[in-house]
Coordinates of C-alpha atoms and ligand atoms in Angstrom, one line a residue:
X30 CA 29.7 -27.8 6.6
X31 CA 26.9 -25.2 6.3
X32 CA 27.0 -22.3 8.7
X33 CA 24.8 -22.7 11.8
X34 CA 22.1 -20.0 12.2
X35 CA 19.7 -19.3 15.0
X36 CA 17.2 -17.8 12.5
X37 CA 16.8 -18.1 8.7
X38 CA 14.4 -15.6 7.1
X39 CA 13.2 -16.5 3.6
X40 CA 12.4 -13.3 1.7
X41 CA 14.1 -9.9 2.0
X42 CA 11.1 -7.6 1.6
X43 CA 10.1 -5.1 4.3
X44 CA 8.7 -8.0 6.5
X45 CA 11.8 -10.2 6.1
X46 CA 14.6 -7.7 6.3
X47 CA 13.1 -5.9 9.4
X48 CA 12.7 -9.3 11.1
X49 CA 16.3 -10.1 10.3
X50 CA 17.5 -6.8 11.7
X51 CA 15.5 -7.0 14.9
X52 CA 16.8 -10.6 15.5
X53 CA 20.4 -9.5 15.0
X54 CA 19.8 -6.6 17.5
X55 CA 18.7 -9.2 20.0
X56 CA 21.9 -11.2 19.5
X57 CA 20.8 -14.0 17.1
X58 CA 22.9 -15.3 14.3
X59 CA 20.7 -14.6 11.2
X60 CA 20.6 -15.3 7.5
X61 CA 18.2 -13.7 5.1
X62 CA 17.7 -15.6 1.8
X63 CA 16.6 -13.4 -1.1
X64 CA 16.5 -14.4 -4.7
X65 CA 15.4 -11.2 -6.4
X66 CA 17.4 -9.9 -9.4
X67 CA 16.5 -6.3 -10.2
X68 CA 18.1 -4.4 -13.1
X69 CA 20.5 -7.3 -13.5
X70 CA 21.7 -7.4 -9.9
X71 CA 20.7 -9.2 -6.8
X72 CA 18.5 -6.8 -4.8
X73 CA 17.2 -6.6 -1.3
X74 CA 14.0 -4.9 -0.3
X75 CA 11.3 -7.1 -1.9
X76 CA 8.3 -5.9 -3.9
X77 CA 8.1 -2.7 -1.8
X78 CA 11.5 -1.2 -2.6
X79 CA 12.0 -2.7 -6.1
X80 CA 8.7 -2.6 -7.8
X81 CA 6.1 -1.3 -5.3
X82 CA 5.9 1.4 -2.7
X83 CA 9.1 3.2 -3.5
X84 CA 9.2 3.4 -7.3
X85 CA 5.5 4.2 -7.5
X86 CA 5.9 7.1 -5.0
X87 CA 9.0 8.4 -7.0
X88 CA 6.8 8.5 -10.1
X89 CA 3.8 10.0 -8.2
X90 CA 6.1 12.7 -7.0
X91 CA 7.6 13.5 -10.4
X92 CA 4.2 13.5 -12.1
X93 CA 2.7 15.7 -9.4
X94 CA 5.4 18.2 -9.7
X95 CA 4.9 18.3 -13.5
X96 CA 1.2 18.8 -13.3
X97 CA 1.4 21.3 -10.5
X98 CA 4.1 23.3 -12.3
X99 CA 1.8 23.4 -15.4
X100 CA -1.4 24.3 -13.6
X101 CA -0.9 25.7 -10.1
X102 CA 2.0 28.2 -10.3
X103 CA 0.3 30.9 -12.4
X104 CA -2.1 31.7 -9.5
X105 CA 1.0 32.5 -7.4
X106 CA 2.2 34.8 -10.1
X107 CA 5.0 32.4 -11.1
X108 CA 5.6 32.2 -14.9
X109 CA 7.3 29.1 -16.2
X110 CA 7.1 29.2 -19.9
X111 CA 6.6 25.8 -21.6
X112 CA 6.9 22.9 -19.2
X113 CA 8.2 19.6 -20.5
X114 CA 8.8 16.2 -19.0
X115 CA 11.7 13.9 -20.0
X116 CA 10.5 10.4 -19.2
X117 CA 14.0 8.9 -19.4
X118 CA 15.2 11.4 -16.7
X119 CA 12.2 10.7 -14.6
X120 CA 12.7 7.0 -14.8
X121 CA 16.4 7.3 -14.1
X122 CA 15.6 9.3 -10.9
X123 CA 13.2 6.5 -9.9
X124 CA 15.9 3.9 -10.4
X125 CA 18.4 5.9 -8.4
X126 CA 16.0 6.2 -5.5
X127 CA 15.3 2.5 -5.6
X128 CA 19.0 1.6 -5.8
X129 CA 19.8 4.0 -2.9
X130 CA 17.2 2.2 -0.7
X131 CA 17.9 -1.4 -1.8
X132 CA 21.6 -0.8 -1.4
X133 CA 20.9 0.8 2.0
X134 CA 19.0 -2.3 3.2
X135 CA 22.0 -4.5 2.1
X136 CA 24.3 -2.2 4.1
X137 CA 22.0 -2.4 7.1
X138 CA 22.1 -6.2 7.0
X139 CA 25.8 -6.3 6.7
X140 CA 26.3 -3.8 9.5
X141 CA 24.1 -6.0 11.7
X142 CA 26.2 -9.1 10.9
X143 CA 23.4 -10.7 8.9
X144 CA 24.3 -13.0 6.1
X145 CA 22.4 -12.2 2.9
X146 CA 22.3 -15.6 1.1
X147 CA 21.6 -14.7 -2.5
X148 CA 19.3 -17.4 -3.9
X149 CA 16.2 -19.5 -3.2
X150 CA 15.1 -20.8 0.1
X151 CA 12.8 -23.8 0.7
X152 CA 11.5 -25.0 3.9
X153 CA 11.9 -28.8 4.3
X154 CA 10.6 -31.3 6.9
X155 CA 11.9 -30.8 10.4
X156 CA 12.4 -27.0 10.1
X157 CA 15.4 -27.5 7.8
X158 CA 16.0 -25.0 5.0
X159 CA 17.4 -25.7 1.6
X160 CA 19.4 -22.8 0.1
X161 CA 20.1 -22.8 -3.7
X162 CA 22.6 -20.1 -4.5
X163 CA 21.9 -17.8 -7.5
X164 CA 25.5 -18.2 -8.6
X165 CA 25.1 -21.9 -9.4
X166 CA 27.1 -23.1 -6.3
X167 CA 25.9 -26.3 -4.7
X168 CA 22.8 -26.3 -2.6
X169 CA 23.1 -26.3 1.1
X170 CA 20.9 -27.6 3.9
X171 CA 20.6 -25.2 6.9
X172 CA 19.4 -26.3 10.3
X173 CA 18.3 -23.2 12.1
X174 CA 16.4 -23.1 15.4
X175 CA 13.8 -20.7 13.9
X176 CA 12.5 -19.9 10.4
X177 CA 10.5 -16.9 9.2
X178 CA 8.7 -17.3 5.9
X179 CA 8.3 -13.8 4.2
X180 CA 8.1 -14.6 0.5
X181 CA 5.5 -11.9 -0.2
X182 CA 3.0 -11.7 -3.1
X183 CA 2.6 -11.4 -6.8
X184 CA 0.0 -9.8 -9.1
X185 CA -3.2 -11.7 -9.8
X186 CA -3.6 -12.6 -13.5
X187 CA -6.9 -12.8 -15.3
X188 CA -7.3 -14.9 -18.4
X189 CA -9.3 -12.2 -20.2
X190 CA -6.2 -9.9 -20.1
X191 CA -3.0 -12.0 -20.2
X192 CA 0.1 -9.8 -19.4
X193 CA 2.4 -9.8 -22.4
X194 CA 4.9 -7.2 -21.0
X195 CA 4.3 -5.1 -24.2
X196 CA 0.8 -3.9 -24.5
X197 CA -0.7 -5.5 -21.5
X198 CA 1.3 -5.0 -18.3
X199 CA 1.0 -5.5 -14.6
X200 CA 2.1 -2.9 -12.0
X201 CA 5.8 -3.7 -12.6
X202 CA 5.5 -3.0 -16.3
X203 CA 3.4 0.2 -15.6
X204 CA 6.3 1.6 -13.5
X205 CA 8.6 1.3 -16.4
X206 CA 6.9 2.8 -19.4
X207 CA 9.5 4.7 -21.5
X208 CA 7.0 7.0 -23.0
X209 CA 3.6 8.4 -22.1
X210 CA 0.9 6.2 -23.7
X211 CA -1.6 8.6 -25.4
X212 CA -4.4 6.3 -24.2
X213 CA -4.2 4.0 -21.2
X214 CA -6.7 1.4 -20.0
X215 CA -6.6 0.2 -16.4
X216 CA -8.4 -2.9 -15.1
X217 CA -9.2 -2.5 -11.4
X218 CA -10.0 0.8 -9.5
X219 CA -8.1 -0.3 -6.5
X220 CA -5.0 1.2 -4.9
X221 CA -2.6 0.5 -7.8
X222 CA -5.1 1.5 -10.5
X223 CA -5.7 4.9 -8.8
X224 CA -2.0 5.5 -8.1
X225 CA -0.5 4.5 -11.4
X226 CA -3.6 5.7 -13.3
X227 CA -2.9 9.1 -11.7
X228 CA 0.8 9.0 -12.6
X229 CA 0.2 8.5 -16.3
X230 CA -2.8 10.8 -16.5
X231 CA -0.8 13.7 -15.0
X232 CA 1.9 13.1 -17.6
X233 CA -0.7 13.3 -20.4
X234 CA -2.4 9.9 -20.9
X235 CA -6.2 9.7 -21.3
X236 CA -6.9 7.1 -18.7
X237 CA -10.0 4.9 -18.4
X238 CA -10.3 2.6 -15.4
X239 CA -12.6 -0.4 -15.6
X240 CA -13.9 -1.6 -12.2
X241 CA -16.0 -4.8 -12.0
X242 CA -17.8 -3.7 -8.8
X243 CA -20.6 -1.2 -8.8
X244 CA -19.1 0.7 -5.8
X245 CA -16.0 2.7 -5.6
X246 CA -13.4 1.9 -2.9
X247 CA -15.9 -0.2 -1.0
X248 CA -13.5 -0.8 1.9
X249 CA -13.3 3.0 2.7
X250 CA -15.8 5.1 4.6
X251 CA -18.7 5.9 2.2
X252 CA -18.3 9.7 2.5
X253 CA -14.6 9.4 1.9
X254 CA -15.0 7.1 -1.1
X255 CA -17.7 9.4 -2.6
X256 CA -15.6 12.6 -2.4
X257 CA -12.5 10.8 -3.6
X258 CA -14.3 9.6 -6.7
X259 CA -15.6 13.1 -7.3
X260 CA -12.1 14.6 -7.0
X261 CA -10.3 12.1 -9.1
X262 CA -13.0 12.2 -11.8
X263 CA -12.7 16.0 -11.9
X264 CA -9.0 15.5 -12.5
X265 CA -9.7 13.5 -15.6
X266 CA -9.6 9.8 -14.5
X267 CA -12.5 8.2 -16.3
X268 CA -13.6 5.6 -13.7
X269 CA -16.2 3.2 -15.0
X270 CA -17.9 1.2 -12.3
X271 CA -19.9 -2.0 -12.9
X272 CA -17.6 -2.6 -16.0
X273 CA -16.5 -6.2 -16.3
X274 CA -13.8 -6.8 -18.9
X275 CA -14.8 -9.9 -20.9
X276 CA -11.9 -10.1 -23.4
X277 CA -8.9 -8.2 -24.8
X278 CA -7.4 -8.3 -28.3
X279 CA -4.0 -7.0 -29.3
X280 CA -3.5 -5.9 -32.9
X281 CA -1.3 -3.4 -34.7
X282 CA 0.4 -2.2 -31.6
X283 CA -2.9 -1.5 -29.8
X284 CA -5.0 -3.3 -27.3
X285 CA -8.8 -3.4 -27.5
X286 CA -10.7 -4.0 -24.3
X287 CA -14.1 -5.6 -24.6
X288 CA -16.3 -5.0 -21.5
X289 CA -19.8 -5.3 -20.2
X290 CA -21.1 -2.3 -18.4
X291 CA -24.5 -2.6 -16.7
X292 CA -25.5 -5.3 -19.1
X293 CA -24.3 -3.5 -22.3
X294 CA -21.4 -4.9 -24.3
X295 CA -18.9 -2.2 -25.3
X296 CA -15.3 -1.9 -26.4
X297 CA -12.4 0.6 -26.4
X298 CA -8.9 0.6 -27.9
X299 CA -5.8 1.8 -26.0
X300 CA -2.1 2.1 -26.4
X301 CA -1.4 0.3 -23.2
X302 CA -3.4 -1.7 -20.6
X303 CA -2.5 -2.1 -16.9
X304 CA -4.0 -5.1 -15.1
X305 CA -4.2 -4.4 -11.4
X306 CA -6.9 -6.6 -10.0
X307 CA -5.2 -7.5 -6.7
X308 CA -2.3 -9.6 -5.5
X309 CA -2.0 -13.2 -4.3
X310 CA 0.4 -14.8 -1.8
X311 CA 3.6 -16.2 -3.4
X312 CA 4.7 -19.6 -2.1
X313 CA 6.0 -21.1 -5.3
X314 CA 8.9 -23.5 -4.5
X315 CA 8.9 -22.3 -0.9
X316 CA 7.7 -25.4 0.8
X317 CA 8.6 -29.1 0.3
X318 CA 5.5 -31.4 0.4
X319 CA 6.5 -32.7 3.8
X320 CA 7.4 -29.3 5.3
X321 CA 4.2 -29.5 7.5
X322 CA 2.9 -26.0 6.7
X323 CA -0.8 -25.6 6.4
X324 CA -2.1 -23.3 3.6
X325 CA -5.5 -21.7 3.4
X326 CA -7.9 -22.2 0.5
X327 CA -6.6 -19.0 -1.0
X328 CA -3.0 -20.0 -0.8
X329 CA -2.0 -18.0 2.3
X330 CA 0.2 -19.6 4.9
X331 CA -2.1 -20.2 7.8
X332 CA -1.0 -18.4 11.0
X333 CA -2.4 -17.4 14.3
X334 CA -2.6 -13.8 15.6
X335 CA 1.2 -14.0 16.4
X336 CA 2.2 -15.3 13.0
X337 CA 2.9 -18.8 14.2
X338 CA 2.5 -21.5 11.5
X339 CA 1.5 -25.1 11.9
X340 CA 5.2 -26.0 12.5
X341 CA 6.7 -25.2 15.9
X342 CA 9.5 -22.6 15.5
X343 CA 8.3 -21.5 12.0
X344 CA 6.6 -18.1 11.6
X345 CA 5.1 -16.5 8.5
X346 CA 4.5 -12.8 7.9
X347 CA 3.6 -10.1 5.5
X348 CA 1.7 -10.5 2.2
X349 CA 2.1 -14.3 2.5
X350 CA -0.4 -14.3 5.4
X351 CA -3.9 -13.0 6.1
X352 CA -4.6 -9.3 6.5
X353 CA -3.9 -6.2 4.4
X354 CA -1.1 -6.4 1.9
X355 CA 0.8 -3.5 3.2
X356 CA 4.5 -2.9 3.8
X357 CA 4.1 -1.5 7.3
X358 CA 1.9 -4.4 8.3
X359 CA 4.6 -6.8 7.0
X360 CA 7.3 -4.9 9.0
X361 CA 5.4 -5.0 12.3
X362 CA 4.6 -8.7 11.9
X363 CA 8.3 -9.4 11.3
X364 CA 9.3 -7.6 14.4
X365 CA 6.5 -9.3 16.4
X366 CA 7.6 -12.8 15.2
X367 CA 11.2 -12.1 16.4
X368 CA 10.0 -10.7 19.7
X369 CA 7.9 -13.8 20.2
X370 CA 10.9 -16.0 19.4
X371 CA 12.7 -14.0 22.1
X372 CA 10.0 -14.6 24.6
X373 CA 8.4 -11.1 24.6
X374 CA 4.6 -10.9 24.5
X375 CA 4.6 -8.6 21.4
X376 CA 1.4 -8.2 19.5
X377 CA 0.5 -6.2 16.3
X378 CA -2.7 -4.2 16.8
X379 CA -4.5 -5.0 13.6
X380 CA -7.2 -2.5 14.4
X381 CA -5.0 0.4 13.9
X382 CA -3.3 -0.4 10.6
X383 CA -3.4 2.7 8.4
X384 CA -4.5 2.7 4.8
X385 CA -3.2 5.4 2.4
X386 CA -3.8 5.9 -1.3
X387 CA -1.1 8.2 -2.5
X388 CA -3.1 10.1 -5.1
X389 CA -3.3 13.9 -4.9
X390 CA -5.0 14.7 -2.7
X391 CA -4.1 11.6 -0.6
X392 CA -6.8 9.3 0.8
X393 CA -6.1 7.9 4.2
X394 CA -7.9 6.2 7.1
X395 CA -7.5 4.2 10.3
X396 CA -10.0 2.3 12.4
X397 CA -13.6 1.8 11.6
X398 CA -15.6 3.5 8.9
X399 CA -19.1 4.8 9.8
X400 CA -20.7 1.9 8.0
X401 CA -18.4 -0.7 9.6
X402 CA -19.1 0.7 13.1
X403 CA -22.8 0.5 12.5
X404 CA -22.5 -3.0 11.2
X405 CA -21.0 -3.9 14.5
X406 CA -24.1 -2.6 16.2
X407 CA -22.4 0.5 17.6
X408 CA -24.4 3.6 17.9
X409 CA -22.1 6.2 16.2
X410 CA -21.7 9.9 16.1
X411 CA -19.5 11.5 13.4
X412 CA -17.9 14.9 12.7
X413 CA -16.5 16.2 9.5
X414 CA -14.5 19.3 8.6
X415 CA -13.5 20.5 5.1
X416 CA -10.1 21.8 4.1
X417 CA -12.0 24.4 2.0
X418 CA -12.3 26.6 5.1
X419 CA -8.9 25.8 6.6
X420 CA -6.6 28.8 6.4
X421 CA -3.4 26.8 5.7
X422 CA -5.1 24.7 3.0
X423 CA -6.4 27.9 1.3
X424 CA -3.0 29.6 1.6
X425 CA -1.4 26.6 -0.2
X426 CA -4.2 26.5 -2.8
X427 CA -5.1 22.9 -1.7
X428 CA -8.7 23.1 -0.5
X429 CA -10.0 19.7 -1.5
X430 CA -11.2 17.1 1.0
X431 CA -12.0 16.8 4.6
X432 CA -11.3 15.1 7.9
X433 CA -13.9 12.9 9.4
X434 CA -14.1 11.2 12.8
X435 CA -16.3 8.3 13.7
X436 CA -16.9 7.8 17.4
X437 CA -19.0 5.8 19.8
X438 CA -22.1 7.9 20.7
X439 CA -22.4 6.3 24.1
X440 CA -18.8 6.3 25.4
X441 CA -17.3 9.1 23.2
X442 CA -14.5 6.7 22.3
X443 CA -12.8 7.4 19.0
X444 CA -13.4 4.6 16.5
X445 CA -12.0 5.9 13.2
X446 CA -10.4 8.7 11.3
X447 CA -10.8 9.3 7.6
X448 CA -9.0 12.0 5.6
X449 CA -9.0 13.2 2.0
X450 CA -6.5 16.0 1.5
X451 CA -3.0 17.1 0.9
X452 CA -0.8 15.3 3.4
X453 CA -3.6 13.0 4.5
X454 CA -1.2 10.0 4.8
X455 CA 0.8 11.9 7.4
X456 CA -2.1 13.5 9.1
X457 CA -3.9 10.2 9.7
X458 CA -1.2 9.1 12.1
X459 CA -2.7 11.5 14.6
X460 CA -5.8 9.3 14.5
X461 CA -3.7 6.1 14.8
X462 CA -2.0 7.4 17.9
X463 CA -5.3 8.5 19.4
X464 CA -6.8 5.1 18.7
X465 CA -3.8 3.3 20.2
X466 CA -4.3 5.4 23.4
X467 CA -8.0 4.7 23.4
X468 CA -8.8 8.4 23.2
X469 CA -12.2 10.0 23.5
X470 CA -13.3 12.6 21.0
X471 CA -13.2 15.0 24.0
X472 CA -9.4 14.3 24.4
X473 CA -8.9 15.7 20.9
X474 CA -11.2 18.6 21.5
X475 CA -9.3 19.7 24.5
X476 CA -5.9 19.8 22.8
X477 CA -4.3 22.9 21.3
X478 CA -3.5 22.6 17.6
X479 CA -1.0 25.0 16.0
X480 CA -2.3 27.8 13.7
X481 CA -2.2 27.9 10.8
X482 CA -1.8 24.1 10.0
X483 CA -3.8 21.5 8.1
X484 CA -4.0 19.7 11.4
X485 CA -6.4 22.3 12.6
X486 CA -9.0 20.5 10.5
X487 CA -8.4 17.5 12.8
X488 CA -9.2 19.6 15.8
X489 CA -12.3 21.1 14.1
X490 CA -13.5 17.7 12.9
X491 CA -13.3 16.4 16.5
X492 CA -15.2 19.5 17.7
X493 CA -17.8 19.0 15.0
X494 CA -18.6 15.6 16.4
X495 CA -20.4 17.5 19.1
X496 CA -21.6 20.3 16.9
X497 CA -19.1 22.8 18.2
X498 CA -16.6 23.4 15.3
X499 CA -15.6 27.0 15.4
X500 CA -15.1 27.7 11.7
X501 CA -18.4 26.1 10.6
X502 CA -22.0 27.1 11.3
X503 CA -23.2 24.2 13.5
X504 CA -26.7 24.1 14.7
X505 CA -26.2 21.9 17.8
X506 CA -25.9 23.8 21.0
X507 CA -23.8 22.2 23.8
Ligands
FAD611 P1 7.7 -8.7 -0.5 O1 8.0 -7.3 -0.4 O2 6.9 -9.2 -1.7 O3 9.1 -9.5 -0.4 C1 9.2 -10.9 -0.6 C2 10.5 -11.2 -1.1 O4 10.7 -12.6 -1.0 C3 10.7 -10.9 -2.6 O5 11.7 -10.0 -2.9 C4 10.9 -12.3 -3.3 O6 11.9 -12.2 -4.3 C5 11.5 -13.1 -2.1 N1 11.2 -14.5 -2.2 C6 10.1 -15.1 -2.5 N2 10.2 -16.4 -2.5 C7 11.5 -16.7 -2.1 C8 12.3 -17.8 -2.0 N3 11.7 -19.1 -2.0 N4 13.6 -17.7 -1.7 C9 14.2 -16.5 -1.6 N5 13.5 -15.3 -1.7 C10 12.2 -15.4 -2.0 N6 2.4 -1.1 0.5 C11 2.4 0.0 1.3 O7 2.3 -0.2 2.5 N7 2.5 1.2 0.8 C12 2.5 1.5 -0.5 O8 2.6 2.6 -0.9 C13 2.6 0.4 -1.4 N8 2.7 0.6 -2.7 C14 2.7 -0.5 -3.6 C15 2.8 -0.2 -4.9 C16 2.8 -1.3 -5.8 C17 2.9 -1.0 -7.3 C18 2.8 -2.6 -5.3 C19 2.9 -3.8 -6.3 C20 2.7 -2.9 -4.0 C21 2.6 -1.8 -3.1 N9 2.5 -2.0 -1.7 C22 2.5 -0.9 -0.8 C23 2.4 -3.3 -1.1 C24 3.8 -3.7 -0.5 O9 4.8 -3.7 -1.6 C25 3.7 -5.1 0.1 O10 2.7 -5.2 1.0 C26 5.0 -5.5 0.8 O11 6.1 -5.5 -0.1 C27 4.9 -6.9 1.4 O12 6.2 -7.2 2.0 P2 6.7 -8.7 2.2 O13 7.9 -8.6 3.0 O14 5.6 -9.5 2.8 O15 6.9 -9.3 0.8
NAD612 P1 -6.8 -3.9 -5.0 O1 -7.4 -5.1 -4.3 O2 -6.6 -2.7 -4.2 O3 -7.8 -3.5 -6.1 C1 -8.2 -4.4 -7.2 C2 -9.5 -3.8 -7.8 O4 -9.7 -4.6 -9.0 C3 -10.7 -4.0 -6.9 O5 -11.4 -2.8 -6.8 C4 -11.5 -5.1 -7.6 O6 -12.9 -5.0 -7.4 C5 -11.1 -4.9 -9.0 N1 -11.2 -6.1 -9.9 C6 -10.9 -7.4 -9.5 N2 -11.1 -8.2 -10.6 C7 -11.5 -7.4 -11.6 C8 -11.9 -7.6 -13.0 N3 -11.8 -8.8 -13.5 N4 -12.3 -6.5 -13.7 C9 -12.3 -5.3 -13.2 N5 -12.0 -5.0 -11.9 C10 -11.6 -6.0 -11.1 O7 -5.5 -4.5 -5.7 P2 -4.4 -3.7 -6.5 O8 -4.7 -2.3 -6.8 O9 -3.9 -4.6 -7.5 O10 -3.3 -3.7 -5.3 C11 -2.8 -4.9 -4.8 C12 -2.3 -4.8 -3.4 O11 -1.2 -3.9 -3.3 C13 -3.4 -4.1 -2.5 O12 -3.9 -5.1 -1.6 C14 -2.7 -3.0 -1.8 O13 -2.8 -3.3 -0.4 C15 -1.3 -3.1 -2.2 N6 -0.9 -1.7 -2.5 C16 -0.9 -0.8 -1.6 C17 -0.6 0.5 -1.9 C18 -0.7 1.6 -0.8 O14 -0.7 1.2 0.3 N7 -0.8 2.8 -1.2 C19 -0.3 0.9 -3.2 C20 -0.3 -0.1 -4.2 C21 -0.6 -1.4 -3.8

């Protein structure tokens, strides 16, 4: 007879495995079904740990060190001689980091008494779950009290550039190149295009990014997007806006991209092409026809604000449901679903989910952009402070970028924080905490920030909202 579980989680990505662990902490008997095989072995951790957040950051770090060693050290008086990069070693390090973390998650599950069922899960009618083991053993039907669907997402494919895993790849293929392509095309100037485009540019590729929209990072604050585009372009990323790819052709080991830019047909040939035009929810084989789960038009599992689906006792979280496709959002939804099952009134605050683009400098924001706040009819006031006059940034030779605050002009309430700069992804958490505590700009102004730190730019940006930054000439008198 199949084991009786209180909770079955389908999918062992950041959403699924965190949900499983929290439920085990609360005393539930939990199984997590995960079917992924990575490098020939069953692997926990989902997209994020295997082919997403973690391997991309490992490569971003290696490539940043390589570029920085080549270009930044001379100014410090450090001579290095010729600097070289061994791609096989870089990739082996990435694999080691991934295996350390995926193995760590498997250990965490084991240590919490959670059964990792290696194989495919499918929700059936009446909240039952069919489990088909990877090893070919007979399928089992589980009858848990609760189910969490956490099957994640996959890349969007476009017919004009079909992924062939050789010349045309998606993000997974672009994380695994075994040599630096001399020329690299990228379709989509979104988060993946900018991060992976940066990795290979730093290692020596000439990178062209084709973006169909005529604006750059339209979801970001306009000032932040504008400065980011300037900085990345200066680094050598050739970002072509309003450039719609109409066809691709592979021939003699090269791929030609045909595109239309502002009405003009053009083409360019590359050694490799990355397609990163977004991701879509993955529910293939996840639901039997009579499972009773409602999907949205775009294929997401429909959920309410607490991640409840149309079936009582069944929750869905992470990339499979509405909202930003981010690991930390998936994690918090997983924990919320379990707390709800346990009767706690948990709630994810979707207004304070941080976005980070891990280029160098990093781009990060939380809360409302100036434009979004105005669209909501709020009278806003803003303040901005550049790292170019921050002592610590100058000492580190990293003067690019700024901190910007958006606040309600009438109430002084902080609405958003936007950062371009070294360590922006960490710094922006100060804004997230301030937003969670419903801080006013004055709250930040009255705090003491350590000197010399990059965070002093946070203080100065808050002061500059009222025209009183100390290390800038401000005309307002107050
Ligand atoms: P996933 O991580 O996709 O996990 C779902 C798991 O479910 C998969 O392992 C899949 O094998 C399994 N599964 C699916 N169906 C079944 C089934 N029927 N039975 C059993 N198992 C099943 N986000 C960030 O926040 N920060 C980043 O820096 C970042 N970088 C990224 C870089 C790249 C290149 C990519 C592609 C994504 C990145 N993301 C990042 C996004 C992040 O990876 C996702 O938002 C996150 O993984 C979503 O978590 P999840 O648990 O919902 O799903
Ligand atoms: P994205 O949505 O960030 O960007 C896709 C870009 O492609 C958009 O700018 C879009 O306008 C453009 N595009 C769409 N169709 C196009 C076409 N036919 N031709 C040219 N351009 C086209 O998607 P992504 O970069 O693929 O990333 C997928 C998801 O993964 C994102 O939602 C993101 O949240 C997540 N992710 C997050 C991080 C991070 O948090 N640092 C890193 C990587 C990925």
